Each structure stands twice: as structure tokens, then as C-alpha cells.
PDB file of C-alpha atoms in Angstrom:
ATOM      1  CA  UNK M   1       0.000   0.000   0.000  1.00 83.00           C
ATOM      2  CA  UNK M   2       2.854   2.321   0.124  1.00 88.00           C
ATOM      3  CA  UNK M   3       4.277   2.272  -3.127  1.00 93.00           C
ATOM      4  CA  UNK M   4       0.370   3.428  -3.556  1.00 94.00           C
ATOM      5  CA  UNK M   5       0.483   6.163  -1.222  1.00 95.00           C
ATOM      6  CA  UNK M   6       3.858   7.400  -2.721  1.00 96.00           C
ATOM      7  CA  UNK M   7       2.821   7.288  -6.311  1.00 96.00           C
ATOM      8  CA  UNK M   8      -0.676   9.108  -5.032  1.00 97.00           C
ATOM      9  CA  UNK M   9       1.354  11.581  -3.515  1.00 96.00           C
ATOM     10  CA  UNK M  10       3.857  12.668  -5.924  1.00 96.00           C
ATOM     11  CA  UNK M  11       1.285  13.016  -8.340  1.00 96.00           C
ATOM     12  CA  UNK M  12      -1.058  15.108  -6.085  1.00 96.00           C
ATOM     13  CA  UNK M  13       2.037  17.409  -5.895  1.00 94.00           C
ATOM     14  CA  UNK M  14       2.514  17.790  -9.252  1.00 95.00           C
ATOM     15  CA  UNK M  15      -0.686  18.809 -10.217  1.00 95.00           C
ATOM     16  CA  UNK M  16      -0.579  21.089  -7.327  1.00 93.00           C
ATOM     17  CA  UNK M  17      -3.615  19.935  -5.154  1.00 95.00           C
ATOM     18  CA  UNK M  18      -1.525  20.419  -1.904  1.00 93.00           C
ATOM     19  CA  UNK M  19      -0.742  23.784  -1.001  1.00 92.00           C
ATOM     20  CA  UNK M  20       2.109  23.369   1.861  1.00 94.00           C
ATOM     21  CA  UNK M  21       2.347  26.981   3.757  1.00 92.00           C
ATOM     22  CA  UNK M  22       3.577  26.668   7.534  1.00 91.00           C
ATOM     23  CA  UNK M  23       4.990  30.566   7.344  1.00 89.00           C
ATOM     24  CA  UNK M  24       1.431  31.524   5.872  1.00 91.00           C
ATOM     25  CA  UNK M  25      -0.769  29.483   7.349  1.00 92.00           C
ATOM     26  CA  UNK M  26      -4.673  28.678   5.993  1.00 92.00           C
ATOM     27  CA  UNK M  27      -7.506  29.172   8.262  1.00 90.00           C
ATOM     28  CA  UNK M  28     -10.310  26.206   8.147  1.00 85.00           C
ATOM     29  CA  UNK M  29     -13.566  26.561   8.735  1.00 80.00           C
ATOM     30  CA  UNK M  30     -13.480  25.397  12.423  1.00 79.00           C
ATOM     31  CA  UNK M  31     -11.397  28.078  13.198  1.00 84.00           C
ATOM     32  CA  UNK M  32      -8.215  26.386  12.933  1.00 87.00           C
ATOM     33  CA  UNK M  33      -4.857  27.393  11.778  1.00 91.00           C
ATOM     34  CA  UNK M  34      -3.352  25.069   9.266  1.00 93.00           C
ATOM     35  CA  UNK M  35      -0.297  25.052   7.128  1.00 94.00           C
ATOM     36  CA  UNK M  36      -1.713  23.029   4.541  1.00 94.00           C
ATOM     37  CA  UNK M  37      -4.044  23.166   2.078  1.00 92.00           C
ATOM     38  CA  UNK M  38      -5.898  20.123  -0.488  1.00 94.00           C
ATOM     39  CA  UNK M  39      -7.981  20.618  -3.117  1.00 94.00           C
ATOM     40  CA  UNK M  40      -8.430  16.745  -4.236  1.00 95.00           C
ATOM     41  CA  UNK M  41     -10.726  18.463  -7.072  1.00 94.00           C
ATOM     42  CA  UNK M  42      -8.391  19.514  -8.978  1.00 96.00           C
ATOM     43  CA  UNK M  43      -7.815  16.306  -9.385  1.00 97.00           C
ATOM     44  CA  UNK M  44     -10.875  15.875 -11.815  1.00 97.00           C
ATOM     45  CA  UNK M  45      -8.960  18.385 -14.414  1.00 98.00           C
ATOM     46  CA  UNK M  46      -6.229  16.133 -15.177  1.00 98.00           C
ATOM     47  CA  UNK M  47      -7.800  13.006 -16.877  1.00 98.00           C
ATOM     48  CA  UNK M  48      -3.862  10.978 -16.544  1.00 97.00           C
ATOM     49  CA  UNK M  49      -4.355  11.542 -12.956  1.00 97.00           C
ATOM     50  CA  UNK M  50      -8.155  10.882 -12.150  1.00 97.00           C
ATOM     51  CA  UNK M  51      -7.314   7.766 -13.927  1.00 98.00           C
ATOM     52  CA  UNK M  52      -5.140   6.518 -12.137  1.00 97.00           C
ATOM     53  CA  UNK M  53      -6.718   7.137  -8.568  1.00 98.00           C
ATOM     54  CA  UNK M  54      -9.859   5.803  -9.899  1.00 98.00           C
ATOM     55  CA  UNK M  55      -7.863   2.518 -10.732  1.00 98.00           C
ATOM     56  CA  UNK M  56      -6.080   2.261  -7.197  1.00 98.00           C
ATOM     57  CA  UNK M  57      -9.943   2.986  -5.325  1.00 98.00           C
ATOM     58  CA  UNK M  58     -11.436  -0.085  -7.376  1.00 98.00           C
ATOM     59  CA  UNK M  59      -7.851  -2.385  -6.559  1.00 98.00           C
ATOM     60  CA  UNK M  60      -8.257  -1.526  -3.015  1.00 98.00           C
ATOM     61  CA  UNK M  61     -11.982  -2.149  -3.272  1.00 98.00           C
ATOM     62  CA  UNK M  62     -12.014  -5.464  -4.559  1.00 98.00           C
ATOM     63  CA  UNK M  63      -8.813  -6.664  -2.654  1.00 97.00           C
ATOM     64  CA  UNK M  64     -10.538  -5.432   0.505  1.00 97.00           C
ATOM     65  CA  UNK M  65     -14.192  -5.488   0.239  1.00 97.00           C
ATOM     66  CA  UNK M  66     -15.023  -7.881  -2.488  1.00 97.00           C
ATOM     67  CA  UNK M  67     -18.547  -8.740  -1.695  1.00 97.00           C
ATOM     68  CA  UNK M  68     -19.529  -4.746  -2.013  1.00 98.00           C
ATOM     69  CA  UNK M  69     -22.891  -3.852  -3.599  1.00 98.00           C
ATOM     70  CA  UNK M  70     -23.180  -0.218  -3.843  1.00 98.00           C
ATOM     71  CA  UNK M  71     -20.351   2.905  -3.943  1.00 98.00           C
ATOM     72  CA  UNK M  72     -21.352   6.012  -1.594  1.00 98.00           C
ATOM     73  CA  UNK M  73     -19.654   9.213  -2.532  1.00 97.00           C
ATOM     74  CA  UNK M  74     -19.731  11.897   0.347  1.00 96.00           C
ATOM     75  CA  UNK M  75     -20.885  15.388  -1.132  1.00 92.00           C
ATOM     76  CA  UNK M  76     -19.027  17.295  -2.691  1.00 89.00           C
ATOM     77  CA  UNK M  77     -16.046  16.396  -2.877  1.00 92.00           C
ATOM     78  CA  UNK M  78     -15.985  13.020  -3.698  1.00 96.00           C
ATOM     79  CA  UNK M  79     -19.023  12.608  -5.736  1.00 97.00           C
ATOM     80  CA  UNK M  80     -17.372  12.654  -8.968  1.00 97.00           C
ATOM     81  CA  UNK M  81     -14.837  10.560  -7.859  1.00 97.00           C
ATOM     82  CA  UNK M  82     -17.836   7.824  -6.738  1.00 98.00           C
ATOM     83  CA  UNK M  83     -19.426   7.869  -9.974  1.00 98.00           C
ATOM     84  CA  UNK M  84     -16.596   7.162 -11.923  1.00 98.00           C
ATOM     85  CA  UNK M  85     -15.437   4.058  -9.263  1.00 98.00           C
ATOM     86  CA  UNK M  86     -18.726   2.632  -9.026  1.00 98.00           C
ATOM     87  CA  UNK M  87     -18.798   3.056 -13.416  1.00 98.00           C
ATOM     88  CA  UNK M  88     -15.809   0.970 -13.449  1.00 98.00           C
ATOM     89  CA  UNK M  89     -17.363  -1.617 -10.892  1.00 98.00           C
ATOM     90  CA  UNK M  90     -20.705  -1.876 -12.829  1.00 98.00           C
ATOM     91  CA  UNK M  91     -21.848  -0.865  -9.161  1.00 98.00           C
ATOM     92  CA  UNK M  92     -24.928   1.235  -8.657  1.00 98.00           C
ATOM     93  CA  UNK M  93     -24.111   5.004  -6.497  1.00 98.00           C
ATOM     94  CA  UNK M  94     -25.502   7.168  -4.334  1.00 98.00           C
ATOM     95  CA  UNK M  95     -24.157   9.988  -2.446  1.00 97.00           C
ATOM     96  CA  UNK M  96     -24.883  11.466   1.342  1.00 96.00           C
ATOM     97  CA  UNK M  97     -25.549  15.034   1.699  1.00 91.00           C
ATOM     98  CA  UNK M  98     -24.371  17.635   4.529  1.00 81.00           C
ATOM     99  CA  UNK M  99     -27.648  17.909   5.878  1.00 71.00           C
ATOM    100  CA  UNK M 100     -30.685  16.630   4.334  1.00 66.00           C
ATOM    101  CA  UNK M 101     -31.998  18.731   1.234  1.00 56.00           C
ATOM    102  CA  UNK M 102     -34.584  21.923   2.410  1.00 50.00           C
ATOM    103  CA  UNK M 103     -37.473  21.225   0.122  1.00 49.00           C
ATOM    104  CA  UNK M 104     -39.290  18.227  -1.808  1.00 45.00           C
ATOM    105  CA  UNK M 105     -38.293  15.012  -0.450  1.00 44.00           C
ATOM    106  CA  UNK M 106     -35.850  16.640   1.888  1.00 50.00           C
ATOM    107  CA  UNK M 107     -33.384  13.733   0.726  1.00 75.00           C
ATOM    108  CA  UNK M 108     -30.282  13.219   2.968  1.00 89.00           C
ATOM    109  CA  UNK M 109     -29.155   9.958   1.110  1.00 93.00           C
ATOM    110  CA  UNK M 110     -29.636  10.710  -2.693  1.00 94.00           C
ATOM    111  CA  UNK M 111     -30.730   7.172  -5.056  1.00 95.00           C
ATOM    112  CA  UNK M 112     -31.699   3.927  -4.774  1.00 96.00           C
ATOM    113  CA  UNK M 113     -30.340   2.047  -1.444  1.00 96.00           C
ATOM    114  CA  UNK M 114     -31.877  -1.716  -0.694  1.00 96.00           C
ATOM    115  CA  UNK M 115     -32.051  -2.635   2.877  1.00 95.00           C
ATOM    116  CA  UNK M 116     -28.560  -4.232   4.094  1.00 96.00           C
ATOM    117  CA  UNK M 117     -26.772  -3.849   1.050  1.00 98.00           C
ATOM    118  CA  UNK M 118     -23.103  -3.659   1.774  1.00 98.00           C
ATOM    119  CA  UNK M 119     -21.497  -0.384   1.036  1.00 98.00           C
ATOM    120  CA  UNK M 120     -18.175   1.227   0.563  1.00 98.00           C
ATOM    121  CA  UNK M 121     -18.007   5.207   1.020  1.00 98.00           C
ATOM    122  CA  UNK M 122     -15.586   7.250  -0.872  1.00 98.00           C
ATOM    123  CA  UNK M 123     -14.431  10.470   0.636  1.00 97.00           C
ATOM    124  CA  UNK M 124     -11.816  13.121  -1.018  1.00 96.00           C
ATOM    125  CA  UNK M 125     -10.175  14.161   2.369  1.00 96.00           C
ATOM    126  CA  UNK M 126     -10.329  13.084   6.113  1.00 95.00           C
ATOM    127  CA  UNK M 127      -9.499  15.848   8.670  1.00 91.00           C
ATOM    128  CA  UNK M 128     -11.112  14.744  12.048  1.00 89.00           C
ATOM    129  CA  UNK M 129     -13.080  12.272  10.506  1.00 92.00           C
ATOM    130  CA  UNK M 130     -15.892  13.225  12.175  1.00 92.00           C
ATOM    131  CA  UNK M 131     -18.151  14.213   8.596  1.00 92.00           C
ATOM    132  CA  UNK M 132     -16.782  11.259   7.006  1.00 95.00           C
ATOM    133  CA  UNK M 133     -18.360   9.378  10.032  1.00 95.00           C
ATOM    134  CA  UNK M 134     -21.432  11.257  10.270  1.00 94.00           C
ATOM    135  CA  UNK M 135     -21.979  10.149   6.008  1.00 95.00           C
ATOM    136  CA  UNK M 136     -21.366   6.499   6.797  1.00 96.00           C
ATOM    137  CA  UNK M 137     -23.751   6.562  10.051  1.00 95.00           C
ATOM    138  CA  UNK M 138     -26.558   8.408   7.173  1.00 94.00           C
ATOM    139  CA  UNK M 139     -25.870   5.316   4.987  1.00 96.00           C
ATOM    140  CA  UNK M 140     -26.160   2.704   7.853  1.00 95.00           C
ATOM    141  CA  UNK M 141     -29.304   4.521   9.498  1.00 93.00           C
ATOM    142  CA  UNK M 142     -30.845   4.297   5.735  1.00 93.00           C
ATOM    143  CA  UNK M 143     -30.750   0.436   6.395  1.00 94.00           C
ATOM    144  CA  UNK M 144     -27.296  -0.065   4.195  1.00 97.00           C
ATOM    145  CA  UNK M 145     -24.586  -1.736   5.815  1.00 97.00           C
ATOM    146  CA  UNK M 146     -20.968   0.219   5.417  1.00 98.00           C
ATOM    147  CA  UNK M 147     -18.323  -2.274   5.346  1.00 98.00           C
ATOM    148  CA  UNK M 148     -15.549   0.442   4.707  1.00 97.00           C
ATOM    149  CA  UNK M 149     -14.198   3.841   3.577  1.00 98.00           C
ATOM    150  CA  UNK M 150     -11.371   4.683   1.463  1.00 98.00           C
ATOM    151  CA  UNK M 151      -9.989   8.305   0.837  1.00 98.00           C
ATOM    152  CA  UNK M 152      -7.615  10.000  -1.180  1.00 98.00           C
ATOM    153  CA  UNK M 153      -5.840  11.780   1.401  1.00 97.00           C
ATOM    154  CA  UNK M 154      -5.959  11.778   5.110  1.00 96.00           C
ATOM    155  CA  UNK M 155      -3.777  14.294   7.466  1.00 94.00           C
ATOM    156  CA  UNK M 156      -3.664  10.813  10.369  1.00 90.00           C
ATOM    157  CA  UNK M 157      -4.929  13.025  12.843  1.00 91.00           C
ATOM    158  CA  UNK M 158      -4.676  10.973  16.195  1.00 90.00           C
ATOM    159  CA  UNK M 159      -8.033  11.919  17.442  1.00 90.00           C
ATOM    160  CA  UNK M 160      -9.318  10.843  13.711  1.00 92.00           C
ATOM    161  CA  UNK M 161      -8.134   7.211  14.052  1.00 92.00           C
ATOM    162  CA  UNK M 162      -9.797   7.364  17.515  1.00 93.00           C
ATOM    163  CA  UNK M 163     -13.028   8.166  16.007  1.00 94.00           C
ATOM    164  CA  UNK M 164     -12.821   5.780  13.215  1.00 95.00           C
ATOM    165  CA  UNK M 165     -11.762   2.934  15.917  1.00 94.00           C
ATOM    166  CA  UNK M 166     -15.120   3.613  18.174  1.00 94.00           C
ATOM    167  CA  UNK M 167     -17.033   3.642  15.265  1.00 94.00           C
ATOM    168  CA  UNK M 168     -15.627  -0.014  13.919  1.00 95.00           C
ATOM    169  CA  UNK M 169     -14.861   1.321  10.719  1.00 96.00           C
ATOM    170  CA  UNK M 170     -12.117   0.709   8.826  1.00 96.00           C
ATOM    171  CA  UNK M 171     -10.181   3.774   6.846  1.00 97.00           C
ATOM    172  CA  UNK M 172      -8.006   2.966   3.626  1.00 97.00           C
ATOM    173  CA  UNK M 173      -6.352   6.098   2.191  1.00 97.00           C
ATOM    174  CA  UNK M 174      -4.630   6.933  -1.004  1.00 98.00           C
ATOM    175  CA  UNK M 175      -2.282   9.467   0.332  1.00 97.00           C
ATOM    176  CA  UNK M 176      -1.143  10.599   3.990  1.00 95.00           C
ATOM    177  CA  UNK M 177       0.052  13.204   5.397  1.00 95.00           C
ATOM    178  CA  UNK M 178       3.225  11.349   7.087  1.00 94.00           C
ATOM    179  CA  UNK M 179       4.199  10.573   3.171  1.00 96.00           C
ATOM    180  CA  UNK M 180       3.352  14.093   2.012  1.00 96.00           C
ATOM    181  CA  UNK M 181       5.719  15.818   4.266  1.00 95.00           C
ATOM    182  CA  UNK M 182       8.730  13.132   3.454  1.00 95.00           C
ATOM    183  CA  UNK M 183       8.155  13.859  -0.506  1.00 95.00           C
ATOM    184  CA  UNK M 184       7.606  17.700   0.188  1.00 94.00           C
ATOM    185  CA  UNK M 185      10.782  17.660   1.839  1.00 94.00           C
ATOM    186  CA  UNK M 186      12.538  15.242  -0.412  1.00 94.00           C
ATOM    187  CA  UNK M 187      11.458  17.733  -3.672  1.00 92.00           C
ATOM    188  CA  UNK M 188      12.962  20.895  -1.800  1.00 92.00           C
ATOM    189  CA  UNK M 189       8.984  22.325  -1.274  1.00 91.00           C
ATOM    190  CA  UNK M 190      10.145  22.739   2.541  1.00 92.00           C
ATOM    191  CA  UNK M 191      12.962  22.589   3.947  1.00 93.00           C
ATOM    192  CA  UNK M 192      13.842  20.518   7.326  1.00 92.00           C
ATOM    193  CA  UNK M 193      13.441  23.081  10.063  1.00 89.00           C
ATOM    194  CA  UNK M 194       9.565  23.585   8.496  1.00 93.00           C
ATOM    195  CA  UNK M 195       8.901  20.018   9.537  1.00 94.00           C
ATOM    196  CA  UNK M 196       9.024  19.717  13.008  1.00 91.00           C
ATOM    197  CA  UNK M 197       6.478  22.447  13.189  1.00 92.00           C
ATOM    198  CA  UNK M 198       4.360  20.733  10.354  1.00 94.00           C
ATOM    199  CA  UNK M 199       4.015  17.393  12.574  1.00 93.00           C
ATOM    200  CA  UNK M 200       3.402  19.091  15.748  1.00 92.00           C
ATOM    201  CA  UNK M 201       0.431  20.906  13.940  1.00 93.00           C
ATOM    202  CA  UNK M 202      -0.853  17.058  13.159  1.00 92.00           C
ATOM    203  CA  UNK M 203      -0.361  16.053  17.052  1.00 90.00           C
ATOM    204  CA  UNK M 204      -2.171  19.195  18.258  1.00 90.00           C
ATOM    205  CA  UNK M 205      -3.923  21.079  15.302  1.00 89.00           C
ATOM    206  CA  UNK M 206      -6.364  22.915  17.464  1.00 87.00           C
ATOM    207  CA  UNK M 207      -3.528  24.990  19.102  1.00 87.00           C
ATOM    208  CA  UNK M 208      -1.193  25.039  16.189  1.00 88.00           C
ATOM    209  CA  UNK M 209       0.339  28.610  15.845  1.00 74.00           C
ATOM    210  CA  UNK M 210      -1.176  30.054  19.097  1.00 69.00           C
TER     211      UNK M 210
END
């Protein structure tokens, strides 16, 4: 899974989806500082590329979860990315909203799920995990059964893999942030004294840079 990971990576970083910036730090959502930055839809722009991770989702898919029945991409992000996996699987989709739509059927889970079909949700990124969780807990409360999720990038947050452990479901990931920083460094993106500061910010991202 590695040589994976690595390959994922490097070509994440050439097609500039990861924005490394400890001395200019992003601010997320949540209120957090963070010194990176990934767009995974970029990814969708460079067909080579979307290829490829497309390729490694179904390999992983199959070696992992062969008896799946049905592909869940998480919206937005990894919608696209869903459709095009579960197209290559002859697998039907559906994806999970935010929150459940404000009008007609108010829809949280949008197609066609049977009762205890076994699913697999796709997500683009996994921060805290916590969104990812709350999408496969939509899909399991529909009456599905989530036997997995895969990503293509996770920062390995340690209170993320805590999550994911109480909630008995397993996380497979393209790309991590661990291998990100070694390949960053290794290309001369940052340089060695940027790194200790860019894996303290994954022990303790809430009080990074206070």
C-alpha cells in the first residue's frame, strides 16, 4: 500500500492539489490554523491523474471489500470521484448530503439504497473524521450496511483514528500526510526546520500557531 500512497502523492504534488504553507498558514472553517491546504478536485482536471486514482480505489476495493454492492460518494467532494469508481465496478451510487436537502423530499441519502446492502463510502479528504463518520452513520441509518471507507488523502490526525476505531470502521487512504511531508521535503517544497512544526500541527492542530 505504500508504493500506492507514494505514487498518489507525488502526483497530487505535481498537479498542485496540496498547497504546503507553515509561514502563511490557511484558516479552516473550524477556526483552525493550518499550514496546509488540499484541493483533491483539482484532481478531476487532469484526466492521466483521475485515472489513475480511480484505478487504485477499485484495486483496493475489490482486494478489501469484495462482496460490495453499492459505492457512496460523500458530497461534494468526492461525488465525482464515486461515480466514476462505481462506473468501473458496474456498481450502482448514491451519495450522502451535509444535511438533508430543504425542500421536496428533503433527501439526505440521494438514489436507490436496498435494505442491508453492503457499502463502501468514498471520501476526497479526512481531517477529524468526524463528517466522514457522520456520512457512513446516514448510509447505515438508511438500512445499508458500510463495510468500509477509502480516501484520497488523510492528514492521520490521532483523534481521527480514535473516532474511526469507536465507530468499527475501517479507513483505507490513497495518500497521507506522514508521506506528504517526506516527498515535500525530499522535492525541496520545505525545507527541514519547516517540519518539526508541520508534525506538531498534526499532534495538536487545534492549538497550532497560538
Amino acid at each position: 500500500m505504500k508504493s500506492t500512497q507514494i505514487e498518489v502523492t507525488n502526483r497530487l504534488l505535481e498537479i498542485n492539489t496540496i498547497k504546503i504553507q507553515p509561514n502563511n498558514p490557511f484558516t479552516w472553517a473550524s477556526g483552525w490554523k493550518s499550514p496546509i491546504y488540499c484541493d483533491n478536485r483539482k484532481i478531476l482536471s487532469y484526466p492521466e491523474t483521475r485515472t489513475f486514482i480511480r484505478d487504485k480505489f477499485v484495486e483496493v476495493i475489490r482486494e478489501k471489500y469484495p462482496d460490495a454492492e453499492v459505492i457512496a460518494g460523500v458530497a461534494t467532494g468526492a461525488i465525482a470521484m464515486g461515480v466514476l469508481v462505481a462506473e468501473q465496478m458496474g456498481l450502482p451510487f448514491i451519495y450522502v448530503r451535509s444535511s438533508p436537502k430543504g425542500h421536496g423530499l428533503e433527501n439526505l441519502i440521494e438514489g436507490d439504497l436496498k435494505p442491508f446492502q453492503k457499502v463502501v463510502v468514498i471520501e476526497d479528504l479526512v481531517s477529524t473524521g468526524i463528517s466522514s463518520l457522520k456520512a457512513a452513520e446516514a448510509v447505515n441509518n438508511f438500512g445499508g450496511d458500510v463495510v468500509g471507507m477509502v480516501s484520497i488523502f488523510t492528514y492521520n490526525f490521532p483523534h481521527a483514528k480514535e473516532n474511526f476505531k469507536k465507530a468499527g470502521i475501517e479507513l483505507t487512504s490513497l495518500s497521507r500526510y506522514q508521506i506528504l511531508i517526506d516527498l515535500a521535503l525530499e522535492k525541496g517544497e520545505i525545507t527541514q526546520d519547516q517540519v518539526e512544526s508541520l508534525m506538531g500541527w498534526r499532534e495538536d492542530p487545534a492549538n497550532w500557531g497560538k
